[in-house]
Structures are given as structure tokens and as C-alpha cells.
Tab-separated table of C-alpha atoms in Angstrom:
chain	number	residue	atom	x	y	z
A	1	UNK	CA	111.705	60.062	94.317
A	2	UNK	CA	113.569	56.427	95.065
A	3	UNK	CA	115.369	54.847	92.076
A	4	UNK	CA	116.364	51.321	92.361
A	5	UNK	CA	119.069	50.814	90.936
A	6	UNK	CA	120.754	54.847	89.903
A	7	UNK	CA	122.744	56.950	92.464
A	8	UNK	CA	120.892	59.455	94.446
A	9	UNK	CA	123.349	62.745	94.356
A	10	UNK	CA	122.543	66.209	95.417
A	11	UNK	CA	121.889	68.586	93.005
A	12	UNK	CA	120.267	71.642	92.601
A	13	UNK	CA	116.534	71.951	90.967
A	14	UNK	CA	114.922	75.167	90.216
A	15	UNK	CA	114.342	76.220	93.507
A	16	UNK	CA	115.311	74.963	97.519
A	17	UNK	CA	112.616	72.415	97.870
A	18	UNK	CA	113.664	70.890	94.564
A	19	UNK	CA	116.681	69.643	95.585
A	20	UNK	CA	116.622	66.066	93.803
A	21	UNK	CA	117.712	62.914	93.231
A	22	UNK	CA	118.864	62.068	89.736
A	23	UNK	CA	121.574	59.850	88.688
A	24	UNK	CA	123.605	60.618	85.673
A	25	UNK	CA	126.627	58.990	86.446
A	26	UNK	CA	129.487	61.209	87.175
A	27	UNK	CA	127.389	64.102	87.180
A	28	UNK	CA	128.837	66.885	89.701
A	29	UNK	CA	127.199	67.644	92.686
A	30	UNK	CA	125.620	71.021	94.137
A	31	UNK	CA	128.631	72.513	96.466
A	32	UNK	CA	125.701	74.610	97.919
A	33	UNK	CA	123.831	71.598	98.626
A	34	UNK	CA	126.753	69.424	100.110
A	35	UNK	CA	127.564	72.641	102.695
A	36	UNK	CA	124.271	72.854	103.542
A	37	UNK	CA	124.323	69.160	104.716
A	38	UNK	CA	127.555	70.072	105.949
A	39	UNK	CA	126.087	72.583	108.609
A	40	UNK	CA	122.749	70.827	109.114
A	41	UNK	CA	124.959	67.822	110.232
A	42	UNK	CA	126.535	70.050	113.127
A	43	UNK	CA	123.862	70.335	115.117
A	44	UNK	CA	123.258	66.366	115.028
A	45	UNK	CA	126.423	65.722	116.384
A	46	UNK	CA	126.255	67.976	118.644
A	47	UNK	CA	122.857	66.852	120.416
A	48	UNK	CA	123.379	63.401	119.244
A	49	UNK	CA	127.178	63.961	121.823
A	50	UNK	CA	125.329	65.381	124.690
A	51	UNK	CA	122.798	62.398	125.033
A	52	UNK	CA	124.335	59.718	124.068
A	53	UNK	CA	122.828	58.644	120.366
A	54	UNK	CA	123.583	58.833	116.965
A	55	UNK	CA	122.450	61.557	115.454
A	56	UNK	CA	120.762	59.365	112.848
A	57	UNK	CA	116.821	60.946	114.031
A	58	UNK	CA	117.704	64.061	112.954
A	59	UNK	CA	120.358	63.073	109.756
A	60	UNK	CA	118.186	60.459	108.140
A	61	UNK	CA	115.027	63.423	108.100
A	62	UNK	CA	117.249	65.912	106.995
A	63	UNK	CA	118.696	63.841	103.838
A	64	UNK	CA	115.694	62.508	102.889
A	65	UNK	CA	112.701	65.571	103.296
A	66	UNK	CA	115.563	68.262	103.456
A	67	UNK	CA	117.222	66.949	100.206
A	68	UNK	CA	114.739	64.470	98.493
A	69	UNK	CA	118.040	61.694	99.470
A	70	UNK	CA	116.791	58.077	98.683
A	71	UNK	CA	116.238	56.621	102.055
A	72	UNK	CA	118.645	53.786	101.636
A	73	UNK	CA	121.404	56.209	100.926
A	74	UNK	CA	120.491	58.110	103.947
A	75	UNK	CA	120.068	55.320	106.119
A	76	UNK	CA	124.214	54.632	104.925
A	77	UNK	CA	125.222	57.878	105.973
A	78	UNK	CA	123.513	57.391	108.855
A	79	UNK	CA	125.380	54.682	110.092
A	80	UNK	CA	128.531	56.719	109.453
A	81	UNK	CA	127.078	59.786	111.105
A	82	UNK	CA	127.276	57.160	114.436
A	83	UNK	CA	130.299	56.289	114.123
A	84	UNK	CA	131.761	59.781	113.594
A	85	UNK	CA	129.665	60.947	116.597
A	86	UNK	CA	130.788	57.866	118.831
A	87	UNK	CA	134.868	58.363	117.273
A	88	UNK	CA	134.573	62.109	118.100
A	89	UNK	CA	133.031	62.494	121.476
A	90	UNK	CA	133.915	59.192	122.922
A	91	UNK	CA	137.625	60.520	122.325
A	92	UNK	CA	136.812	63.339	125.128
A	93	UNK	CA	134.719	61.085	127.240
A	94	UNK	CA	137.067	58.240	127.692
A	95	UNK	CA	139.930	60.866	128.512
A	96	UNK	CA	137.878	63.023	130.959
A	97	UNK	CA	136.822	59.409	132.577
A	98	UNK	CA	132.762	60.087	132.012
A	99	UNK	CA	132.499	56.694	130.192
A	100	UNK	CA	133.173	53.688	131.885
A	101	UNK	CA	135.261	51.425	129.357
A	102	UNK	CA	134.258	48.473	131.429
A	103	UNK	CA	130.657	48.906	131.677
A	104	UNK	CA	131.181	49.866	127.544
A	105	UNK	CA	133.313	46.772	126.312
A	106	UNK	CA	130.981	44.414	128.633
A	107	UNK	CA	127.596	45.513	127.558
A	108	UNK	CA	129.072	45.336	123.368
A	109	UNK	CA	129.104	41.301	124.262
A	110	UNK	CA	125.163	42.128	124.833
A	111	UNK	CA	124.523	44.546	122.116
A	112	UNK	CA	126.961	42.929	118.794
A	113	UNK	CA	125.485	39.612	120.211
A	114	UNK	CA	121.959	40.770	119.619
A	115	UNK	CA	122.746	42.314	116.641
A	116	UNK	CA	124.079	39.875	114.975
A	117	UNK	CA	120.934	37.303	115.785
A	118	UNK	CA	118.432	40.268	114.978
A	119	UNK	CA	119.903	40.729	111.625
A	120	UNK	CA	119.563	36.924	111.335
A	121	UNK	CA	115.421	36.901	112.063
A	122	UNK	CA	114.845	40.030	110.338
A	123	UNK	CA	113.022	38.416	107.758
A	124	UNK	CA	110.705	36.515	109.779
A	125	UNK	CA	109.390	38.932	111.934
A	126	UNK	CA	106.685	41.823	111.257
A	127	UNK	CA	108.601	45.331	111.638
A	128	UNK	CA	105.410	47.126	111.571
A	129	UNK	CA	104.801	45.367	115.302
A	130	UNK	CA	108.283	45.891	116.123
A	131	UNK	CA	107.978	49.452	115.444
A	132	UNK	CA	104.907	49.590	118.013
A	133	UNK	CA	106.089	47.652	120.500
A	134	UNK	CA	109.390	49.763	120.532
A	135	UNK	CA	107.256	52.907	120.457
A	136	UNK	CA	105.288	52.055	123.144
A	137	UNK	CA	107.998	50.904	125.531
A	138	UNK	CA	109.719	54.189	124.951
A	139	UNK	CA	107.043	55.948	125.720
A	140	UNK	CA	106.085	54.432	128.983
A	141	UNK	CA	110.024	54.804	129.768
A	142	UNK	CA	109.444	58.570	128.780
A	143	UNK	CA	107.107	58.533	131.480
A	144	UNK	CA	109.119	56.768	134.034
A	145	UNK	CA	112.311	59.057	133.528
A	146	UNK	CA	109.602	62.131	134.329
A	147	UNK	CA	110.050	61.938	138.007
A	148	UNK	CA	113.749	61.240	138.393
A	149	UNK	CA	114.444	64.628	135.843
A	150	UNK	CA	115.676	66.351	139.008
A	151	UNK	CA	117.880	63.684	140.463
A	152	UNK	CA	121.489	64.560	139.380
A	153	UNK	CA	123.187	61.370	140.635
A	154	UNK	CA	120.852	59.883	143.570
A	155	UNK	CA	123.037	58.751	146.508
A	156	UNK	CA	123.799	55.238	146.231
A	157	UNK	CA	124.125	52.990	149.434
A	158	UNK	CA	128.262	51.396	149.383
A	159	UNK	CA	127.822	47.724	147.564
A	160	UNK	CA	130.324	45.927	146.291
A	161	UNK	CA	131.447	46.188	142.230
A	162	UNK	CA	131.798	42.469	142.215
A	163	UNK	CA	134.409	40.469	140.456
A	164	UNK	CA	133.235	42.504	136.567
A	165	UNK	CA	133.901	45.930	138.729
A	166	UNK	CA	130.831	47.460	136.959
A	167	UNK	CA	131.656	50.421	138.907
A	168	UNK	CA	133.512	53.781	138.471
A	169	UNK	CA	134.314	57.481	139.405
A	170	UNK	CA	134.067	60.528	137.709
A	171	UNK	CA	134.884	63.734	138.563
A	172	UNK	CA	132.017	66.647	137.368
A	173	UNK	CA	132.792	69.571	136.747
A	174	UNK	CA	129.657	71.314	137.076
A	175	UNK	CA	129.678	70.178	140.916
A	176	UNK	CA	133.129	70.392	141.479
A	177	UNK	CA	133.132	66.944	143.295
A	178	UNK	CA	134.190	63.466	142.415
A	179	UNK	CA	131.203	61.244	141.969
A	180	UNK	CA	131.109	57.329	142.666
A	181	UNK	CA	128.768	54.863	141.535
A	182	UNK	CA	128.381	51.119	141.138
A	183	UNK	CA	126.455	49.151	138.324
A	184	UNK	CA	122.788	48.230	139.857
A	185	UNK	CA	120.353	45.392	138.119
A	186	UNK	CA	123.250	44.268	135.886
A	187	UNK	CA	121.084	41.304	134.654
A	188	UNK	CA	118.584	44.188	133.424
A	189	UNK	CA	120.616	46.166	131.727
A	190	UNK	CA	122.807	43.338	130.297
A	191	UNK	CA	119.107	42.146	129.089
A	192	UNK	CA	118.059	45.847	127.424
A	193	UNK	CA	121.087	46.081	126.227
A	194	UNK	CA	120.903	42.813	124.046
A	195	UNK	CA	117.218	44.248	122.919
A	196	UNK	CA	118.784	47.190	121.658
A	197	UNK	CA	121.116	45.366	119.721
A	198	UNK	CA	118.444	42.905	118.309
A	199	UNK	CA	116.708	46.207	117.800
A	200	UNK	CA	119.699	47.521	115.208
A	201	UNK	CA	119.957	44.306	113.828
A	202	UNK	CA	116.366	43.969	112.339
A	203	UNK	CA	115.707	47.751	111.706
A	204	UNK	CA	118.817	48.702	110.835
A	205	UNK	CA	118.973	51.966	113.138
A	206	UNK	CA	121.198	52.848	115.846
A	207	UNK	CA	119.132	52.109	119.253
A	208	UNK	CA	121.380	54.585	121.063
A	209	UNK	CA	118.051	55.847	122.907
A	210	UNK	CA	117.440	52.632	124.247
A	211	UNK	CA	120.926	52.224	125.204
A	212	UNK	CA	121.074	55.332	127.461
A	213	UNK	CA	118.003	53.823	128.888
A	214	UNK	CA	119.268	50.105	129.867
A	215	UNK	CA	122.175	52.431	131.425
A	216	UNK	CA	120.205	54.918	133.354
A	217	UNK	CA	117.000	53.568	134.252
A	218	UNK	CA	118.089	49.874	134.518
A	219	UNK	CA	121.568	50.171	135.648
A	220	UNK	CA	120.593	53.324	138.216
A	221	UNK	CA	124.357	55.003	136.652
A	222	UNK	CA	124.950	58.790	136.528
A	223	UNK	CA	122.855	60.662	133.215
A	224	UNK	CA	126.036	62.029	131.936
A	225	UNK	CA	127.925	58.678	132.931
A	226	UNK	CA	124.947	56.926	130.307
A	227	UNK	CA	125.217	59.037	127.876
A	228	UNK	CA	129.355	59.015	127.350
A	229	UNK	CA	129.143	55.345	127.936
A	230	UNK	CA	126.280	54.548	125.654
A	231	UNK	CA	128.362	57.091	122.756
A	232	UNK	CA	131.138	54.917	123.559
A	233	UNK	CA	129.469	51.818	122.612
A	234	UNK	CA	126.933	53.006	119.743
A	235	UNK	CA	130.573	53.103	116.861
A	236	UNK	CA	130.821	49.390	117.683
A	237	UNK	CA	127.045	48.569	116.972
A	238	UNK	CA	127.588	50.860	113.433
A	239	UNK	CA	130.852	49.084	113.205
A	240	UNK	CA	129.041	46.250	112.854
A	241	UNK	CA	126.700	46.858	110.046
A	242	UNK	CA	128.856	49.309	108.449
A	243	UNK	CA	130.510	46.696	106.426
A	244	UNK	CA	126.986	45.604	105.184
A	245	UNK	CA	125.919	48.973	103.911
A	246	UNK	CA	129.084	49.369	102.234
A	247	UNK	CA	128.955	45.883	100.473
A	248	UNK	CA	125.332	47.405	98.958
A	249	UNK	CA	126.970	50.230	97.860
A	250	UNK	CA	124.650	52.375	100.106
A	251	UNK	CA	127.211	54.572	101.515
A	252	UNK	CA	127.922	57.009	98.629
A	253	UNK	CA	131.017	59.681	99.463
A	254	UNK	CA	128.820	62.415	97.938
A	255	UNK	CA	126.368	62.322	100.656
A	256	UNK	CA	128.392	60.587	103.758
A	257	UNK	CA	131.316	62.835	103.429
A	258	UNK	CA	129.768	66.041	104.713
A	259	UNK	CA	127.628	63.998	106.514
A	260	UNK	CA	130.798	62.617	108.300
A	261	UNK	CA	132.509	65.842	108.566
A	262	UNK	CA	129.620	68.166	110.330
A	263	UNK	CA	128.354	65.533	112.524
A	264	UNK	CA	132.312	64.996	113.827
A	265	UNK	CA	132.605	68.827	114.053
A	266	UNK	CA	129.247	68.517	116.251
A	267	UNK	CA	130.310	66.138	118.100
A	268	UNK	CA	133.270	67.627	119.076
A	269	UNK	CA	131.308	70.637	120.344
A	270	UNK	CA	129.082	68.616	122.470
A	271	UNK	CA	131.928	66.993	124.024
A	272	UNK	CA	133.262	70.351	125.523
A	273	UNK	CA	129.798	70.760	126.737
A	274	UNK	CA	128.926	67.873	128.371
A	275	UNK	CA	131.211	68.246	131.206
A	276	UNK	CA	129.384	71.444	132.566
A	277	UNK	CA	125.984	70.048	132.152
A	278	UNK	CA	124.271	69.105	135.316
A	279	UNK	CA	122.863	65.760	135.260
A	280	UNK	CA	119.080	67.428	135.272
A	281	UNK	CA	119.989	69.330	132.271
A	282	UNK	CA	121.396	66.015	130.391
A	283	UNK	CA	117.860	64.438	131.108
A	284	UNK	CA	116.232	67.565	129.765
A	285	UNK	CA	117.299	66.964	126.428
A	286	UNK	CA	117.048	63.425	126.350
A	287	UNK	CA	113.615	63.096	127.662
A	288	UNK	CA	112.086	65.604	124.446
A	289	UNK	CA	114.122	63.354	122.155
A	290	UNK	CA	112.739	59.903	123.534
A	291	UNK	CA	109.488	61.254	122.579
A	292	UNK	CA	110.336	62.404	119.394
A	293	UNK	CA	111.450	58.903	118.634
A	294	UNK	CA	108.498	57.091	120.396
A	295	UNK	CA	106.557	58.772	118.300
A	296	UNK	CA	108.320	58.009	114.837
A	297	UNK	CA	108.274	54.056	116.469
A	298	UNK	CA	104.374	54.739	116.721
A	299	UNK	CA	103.997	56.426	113.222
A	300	UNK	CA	105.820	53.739	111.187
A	301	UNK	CA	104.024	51.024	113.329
A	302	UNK	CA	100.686	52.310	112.233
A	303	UNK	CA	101.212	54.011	109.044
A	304	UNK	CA	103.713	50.770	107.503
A	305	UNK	CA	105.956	54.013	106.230
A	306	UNK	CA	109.062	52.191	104.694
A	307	UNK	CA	112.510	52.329	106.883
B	1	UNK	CA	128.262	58.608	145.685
B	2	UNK	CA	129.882	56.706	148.338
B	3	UNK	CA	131.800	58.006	151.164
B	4	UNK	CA	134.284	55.637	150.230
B	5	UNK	CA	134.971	54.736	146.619
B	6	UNK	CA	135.129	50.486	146.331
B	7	UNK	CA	138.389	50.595	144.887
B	8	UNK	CA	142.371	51.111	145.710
B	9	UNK	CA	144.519	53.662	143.942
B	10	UNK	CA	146.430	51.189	142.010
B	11	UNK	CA	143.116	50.216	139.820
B	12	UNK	CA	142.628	54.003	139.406
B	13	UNK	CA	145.969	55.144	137.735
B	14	UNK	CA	145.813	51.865	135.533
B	15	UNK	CA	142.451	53.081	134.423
B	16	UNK	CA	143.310	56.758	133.759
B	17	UNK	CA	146.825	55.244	131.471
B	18	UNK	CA	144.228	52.496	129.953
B	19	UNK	CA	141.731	55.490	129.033
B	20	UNK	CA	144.540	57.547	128.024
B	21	UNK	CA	145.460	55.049	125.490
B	22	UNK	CA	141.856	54.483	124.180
B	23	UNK	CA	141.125	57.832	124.079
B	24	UNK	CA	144.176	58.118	121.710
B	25	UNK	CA	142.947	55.755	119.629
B	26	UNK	CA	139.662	57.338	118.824
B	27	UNK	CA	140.964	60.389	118.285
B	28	UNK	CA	144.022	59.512	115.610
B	29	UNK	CA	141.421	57.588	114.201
B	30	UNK	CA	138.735	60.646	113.950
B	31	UNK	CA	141.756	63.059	112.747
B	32	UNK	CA	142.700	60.726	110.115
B	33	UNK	CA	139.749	59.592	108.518
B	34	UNK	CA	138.123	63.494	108.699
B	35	UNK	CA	141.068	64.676	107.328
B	36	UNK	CA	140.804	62.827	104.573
B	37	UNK	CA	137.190	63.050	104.068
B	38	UNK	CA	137.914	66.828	103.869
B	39	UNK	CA	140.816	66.464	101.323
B	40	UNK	CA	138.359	64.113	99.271
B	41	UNK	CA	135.199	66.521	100.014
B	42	UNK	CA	136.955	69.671	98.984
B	43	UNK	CA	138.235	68.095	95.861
B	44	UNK	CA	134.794	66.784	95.072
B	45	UNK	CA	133.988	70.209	95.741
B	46	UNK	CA	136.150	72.095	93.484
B	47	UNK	CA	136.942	69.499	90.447
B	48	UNK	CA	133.860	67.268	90.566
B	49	UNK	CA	133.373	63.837	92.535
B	50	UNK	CA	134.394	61.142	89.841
B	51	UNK	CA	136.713	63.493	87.435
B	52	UNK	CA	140.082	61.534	87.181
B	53	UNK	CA	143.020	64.617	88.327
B	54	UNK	CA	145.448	62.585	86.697
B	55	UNK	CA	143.392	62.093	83.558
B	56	UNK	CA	142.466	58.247	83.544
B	57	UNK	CA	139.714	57.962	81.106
B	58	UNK	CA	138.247	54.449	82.816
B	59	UNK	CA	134.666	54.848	84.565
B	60	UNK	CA	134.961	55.386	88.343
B	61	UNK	CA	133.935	52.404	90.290
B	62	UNK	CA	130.909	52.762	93.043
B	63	UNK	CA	132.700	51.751	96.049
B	64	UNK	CA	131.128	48.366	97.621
B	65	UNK	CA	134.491	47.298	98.623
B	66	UNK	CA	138.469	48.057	99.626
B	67	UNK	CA	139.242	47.289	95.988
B	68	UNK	CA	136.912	49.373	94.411
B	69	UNK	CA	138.496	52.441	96.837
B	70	UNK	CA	141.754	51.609	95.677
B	71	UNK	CA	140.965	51.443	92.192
B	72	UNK	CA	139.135	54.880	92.651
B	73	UNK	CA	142.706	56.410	94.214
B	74	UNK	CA	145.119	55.108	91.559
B	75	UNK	CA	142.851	56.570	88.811
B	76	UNK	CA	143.068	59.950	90.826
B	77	UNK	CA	139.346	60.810	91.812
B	78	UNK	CA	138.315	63.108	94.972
B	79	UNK	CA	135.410	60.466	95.511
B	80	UNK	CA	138.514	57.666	96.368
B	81	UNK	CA	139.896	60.058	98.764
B	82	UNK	CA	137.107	60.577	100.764
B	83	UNK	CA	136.168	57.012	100.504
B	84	UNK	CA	139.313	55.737	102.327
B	85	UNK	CA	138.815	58.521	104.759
B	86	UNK	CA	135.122	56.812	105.750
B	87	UNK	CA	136.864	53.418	105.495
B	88	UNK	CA	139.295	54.655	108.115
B	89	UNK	CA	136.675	56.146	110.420
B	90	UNK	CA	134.263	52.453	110.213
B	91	UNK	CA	137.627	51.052	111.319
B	92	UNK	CA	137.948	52.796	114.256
B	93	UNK	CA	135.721	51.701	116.981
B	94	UNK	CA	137.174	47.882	115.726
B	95	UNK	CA	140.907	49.266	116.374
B	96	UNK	CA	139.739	50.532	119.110
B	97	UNK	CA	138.326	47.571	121.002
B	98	UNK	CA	142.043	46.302	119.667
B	99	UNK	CA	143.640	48.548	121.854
B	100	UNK	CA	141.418	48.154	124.962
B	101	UNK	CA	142.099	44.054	124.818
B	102	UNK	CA	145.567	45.490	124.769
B	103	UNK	CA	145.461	47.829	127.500
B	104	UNK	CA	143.571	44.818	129.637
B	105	UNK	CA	145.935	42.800	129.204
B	106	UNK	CA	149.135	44.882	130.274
B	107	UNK	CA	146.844	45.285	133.151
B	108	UNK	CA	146.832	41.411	133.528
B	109	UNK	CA	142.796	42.069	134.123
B	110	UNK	CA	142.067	38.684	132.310
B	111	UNK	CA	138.595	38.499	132.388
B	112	UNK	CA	138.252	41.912	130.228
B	113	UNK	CA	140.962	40.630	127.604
B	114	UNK	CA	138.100	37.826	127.032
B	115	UNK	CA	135.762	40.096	126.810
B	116	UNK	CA	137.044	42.482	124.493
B	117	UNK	CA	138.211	39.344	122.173
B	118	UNK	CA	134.704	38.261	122.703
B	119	UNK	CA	133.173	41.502	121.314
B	120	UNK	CA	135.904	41.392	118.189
B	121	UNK	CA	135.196	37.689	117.628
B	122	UNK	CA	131.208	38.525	117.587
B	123	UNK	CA	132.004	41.589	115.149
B	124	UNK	CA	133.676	39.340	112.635
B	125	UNK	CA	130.732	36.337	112.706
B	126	UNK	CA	128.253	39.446	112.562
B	127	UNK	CA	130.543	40.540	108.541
B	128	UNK	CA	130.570	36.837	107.787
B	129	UNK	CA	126.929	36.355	108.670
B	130	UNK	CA	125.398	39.295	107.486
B	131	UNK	CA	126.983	39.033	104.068
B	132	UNK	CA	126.412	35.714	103.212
């Protein structure tokens, strides 16, 4: 049920799958409802922590088949459900020294620079063959992440960082040993990384997935190292278009506040648990989720679904 | 995992006070604005979204802007609350790169201070672009 113009609010109908969206101004909204989001929103941040995206696959489904949430509206939470995620377990990550600020702050030139010229061509170009372009490169990247599941952290040959010192140390926990490793294929990953960001620009979603990529299979840097990194840098990219979605009035308090508040609590949660992941495990998880979003990439490039 | 990690200790402990600092960042930022999301949510909660607590009889304004927030707050409504709080957590990764140009620089690692500002600069064409 989309309105154009009326706010979407959750409120109860007669029964759970009639949650609705109705828009008497002012009307209150379903405290039942809002906790449910609440908790939903948890488990978002939480996965969303450990592999380094958004959370936005799982919030914008949940707000918009869970509770019949106009897709524009959901799509605004969304964008604050990154930036809570990236806020809450970028706080850890940074601290603990799993995300490399350099290789972060560096690869934002890349991905706010895309962004900002994606947004700019969005309306010339075709997002149904966006959508299966994206789809299929994440699928054949599914594919090439299938054999390197069980290296946790490959031995890399001494090279120099070079004058940008792409390069870092952390120390894992699960291992007990400190683990160095220097940026490979910069070029690459400085490339991948300004497709992502064209990517957010003209689709409006948050492209973490194909940020852990440009850092793992490009840039040849640790899987948990990828995934704090790329949850550093995915609040900047929402940063970025936040302001927009707030100028539209799409971010409505109703829906984005216990949006904000489970996917933070989440994320916080995944961020204790990251640590004492191995590597293998980290790619575990991601690799299902790639999938899951090749596959919406596919769907919306064949079936023209709106967002 | 080299036998011997490409850099000297000095770069080390002026990364660890550098993340220290950035870490701190995110997380005032995250305690602040979900605090007050909370306050704002759990008023919603109880009272209603848009119902004025301090009885103002004007409409509540949808929030497209800092104004409209503030208006929201001085009429007294749970929804202004939580709005500033989501205000306050979009400015966060932006205060943060702040902070990291900051940290760069007391670090006299000049080529990061550019980019940081470069990143910030981009972020600011990227609200004047998009809006217009």
C-alpha cells in the first residue's frame, strides 16, 4: 500500500499481517509494532557488524513485507540503520585496531567521489541493467571467494607499504598472534571502491557488500580486517545521502527511531564477537549473504520491481 | 604476516593514540544520539509521537530540516526528541572524519590531513549537489 504524498506509520490492523500504512496525521503509533521493529532490528546489526555492511538487506525487507512500510520510508531508515551500525561497531573496531583508518579515510576519496557523480547520472542510466550487471558480478565474486573460504590470512611475502602506508597490524584474538599485512592491487581496489560508491549514488543503497569485496578480494587484506574497515567507511557513504533523505522528509522518527536503536544494540553485539571469529568463519557468513544479495540484484534486474 | 612488520614503533603508538581518539568520537557520538532516540522513542511510546507535553496547540512539523526539529522541541513533542537524536547520529561519521584530519595532523602525517579534508570537501559538494 504506497501513498504519495501521506505518512506511512505503524499501526495495528486486525490481525499480524495487517500491520498497515495509513496516515492520519498525528495518529499514535502501535508500541507493539515499534518493539517488534525494535528487536527485528537487532539481529541486522548484529550480522550487518560481523561482515562489514549495513544491515539495510535485511531492514528494508523487514519494514516493508514485515510491516506493509512504504518503501521510500524504509529505504530512509535504512540509511540510518548504516550509520548506526558503522557509529556502533566501528567504535570497537577502530579501538581494538581491526580497521585500518588509513586504508578507511583513503578509499572514502574513492567511494564519496563516486557517489557523488552516480547520484549525478542517475537519471540517465537504466537501473534495471544496473541491477543485472551488479548481480551478476556478485555472483561470479561469490564464486571466486569459494576457494579462499579456508584461508584465514594467507601469508603475504614482506613488500613495502609505500609512501600512503596502506598497511597495518592487528592483533587476533582467536589466534593469539599479531597479524601483519600490506595493501595489494591498490589501483583495484581504489577502482571497486569508486564503483561501489557510484553504485550508492544511483540506487540509493549502501554497497557495503561490494566494499568488503574491493577490500578482500582486490586488496588481498585480512576478512575480519575488510569487514571492520569497510563498517568503518559505509557511515560516511550514508553520511552522504543522509542529508538528501532527510530534505524529502523520508526519514520519519516513528519508523527510524527503533530502527536506529536495535540495529545500534546489534551492532554492538557483533562487535564483541568479531574479535573471536576466525577469519574462515567471517567468510562463512559473508559468502551466504553475497548471494542473497546477488540474487535480489538479479530479481529487480529482471522483474523491474521498484527500489 | 611478515616476519617483520614494515614499520617502527613510533608510527605504532601514534596510531593506537590516533585510534583512541577516533574511536572516542564514534562512540560519544553513538551514546548521544541513541540516548536521545530512546528518550524521544519512549515518549512516543507512552504519550504519542506528535502530542505537544507542554500543551502547544500548533500542528507538528514533518522534519525535512534542522528548523523543523527545533520547532518540533520548543513545542514539546517526543517525535523532536528523537529527531535531534538521528540528527546527531548522521553527524557522526562527518565529526568523525573531523577528528581523524585532526589526529593526522598532530601527527604532522600531511598527506592524510589532505585526504581527510578531501573526503569532507567531497561530502559537502555531494549536500550541495544532490539538493539542488
Amino acid at each position: 500500500m504506497v501513498l504519495a504524498h501521506g505518512r506511512c506509520r505503524l499501526r495495528p490492523g486486525a490481525g499480524w499481517s495487517d500491520f498497515r500504512c495509513c496516515d492520519p496525521l498525528g495518529a499514535d503509533v502501535d508500541p507493539g509494532a515499534s518493539l517488534l521493529v525494535l528487536a527485528g532490528c537487532i539481529l541486522a546489526g548484529t550480522v550487518g557488524a560481523l561482515v562489514g555492511i549495513g544491515g539495510g538487506i535485511f531492514v528494508i525487507p523487514l519494514l516493508t513485507v514485515g510491516f506493509g512500510i512504504d518503501l521510500r520510508l524504509a529505504i530512509g531508515a535504512s540509511v540510518v540503520s548504516v550509520i548506526a551500525t558503522s557509529s556502533g561497531a566501528a567504535a570497537a573496531y577502530v579501538r581494538d585496531g581491526l580497521t585500518n583508518v588509513r586504508i578507511g579515510i583513503f578509499l572514502e576519496l574513492a567511494t564519496t567521489a563516486g557517489a557523488v557523480t552516480g547520484a549525478m547520472v542517475a537519471t540517465s542510466v537504466a537501473p534495471r541493467a544496473l541491477y543485472l550487471l551488479l548481480g551478476i558480478v556478485m555472483l561470479v565474486s561469490a564464486i571466486l571467494q569459494l576457494p579462499r573460504i579456508r584461508t584465514d590470512g594467507a601469508p603475504q611475502r614482506w613488500q613495502p607499504a609505500g609512501r600512503l602506508r596502506l598497511a597495518g597490524r592487528y592483533h587476533d584474538a582467536g589466534r593469539g598472534t599479531d597479524v601483519s599485512y600490506v595493501a595489494r592491487r591498490v589501483p583495484a581496489g581504489f577502482a571497486l571502491m569508486a564503483v561501489a560508491g557510484a553504485v550508492s549514488g544511483l540506487l540509493g543503497i549502501g554497497s557495503g557488500a561490494l566494499k568488503v569485496l574491493a577490500l578482500d578480494l582486490a586488496m588481498g587484506l585480512p576478512m575480519k580486517v575488510s569487514s571492520a574497515t569497510s563498517n568503518f567507511m559505509i557511515g560516511v557513504t550514508a553520511a552522504a545521502s543522509a542529508g538528501i533523505y532527510l530534505g524529502r522528509g523520508d526519514i520519519d522518527p516513528t519508523i527510524a527511531a527503533p530502527v536506529a536503536l536495535g540495529v545500534a544494540a546489534g551492532a554492538l553485539l557483533g562487535a564483541r564477537l568479531l574479535p573471536r571469529l576466525s577469519n574462515t568463519a567471517v567468510r562463512r557468513l559473508f559468502l551466504p549473504i553475497l548471494v542473497v544479495v546477488a540474487g535480489e540484484m538479479l530479481l529487480r534486474g529482471i522483474g523491474g520491481e521498484p527500489g | 604476516m611478515t616476519e617483520h612488520p614494515p614499520h617502527n614503533t613510533s608510527w605504532d603508538a601514534n596510531d593506537a593514540s590516533s585510534a583512541t581518539m577516533i574511536s572516542r568520537t564514534l562512540r560519544l557520538g553513538l551514546v548521544l544520539s541513541t540516548t536521545l532516540i530512546a528518550i524521544g522513542f519512549a515518549l512516543g511510546m507512552f504519550f504519542g509521537w506528535e502530542r505537544s507535553l507542554t500543551g502547544s496547540t500548533a500542528a507538528a512539523a514533518p522534519a525535512t530540516d534542522v528548523s523543523a526539529v527545533v520547532e518540533n522541541l520548543l513545542t514539546g513533542r517526543p517525535a523532536g526528541v528523537a529527531q535531534l537524536g538521528l540528527l546527531a547520529l548522521m553527524a557522526t561519521p562527518v565529526l568523525r572524519l573531523i577528528v581523524a584530519a585532526g589526529t593526522f595532523a598532530m601527527q604532522r602525517d600531511w598527506i592524510y590531513v589532505l585526504v581527510s579534508c578531501a573526503v569532507l570537501a567531497i561530502l559537502l559538494v555531494s549536500l550541495i549537489v544532490l539538493k539542488g
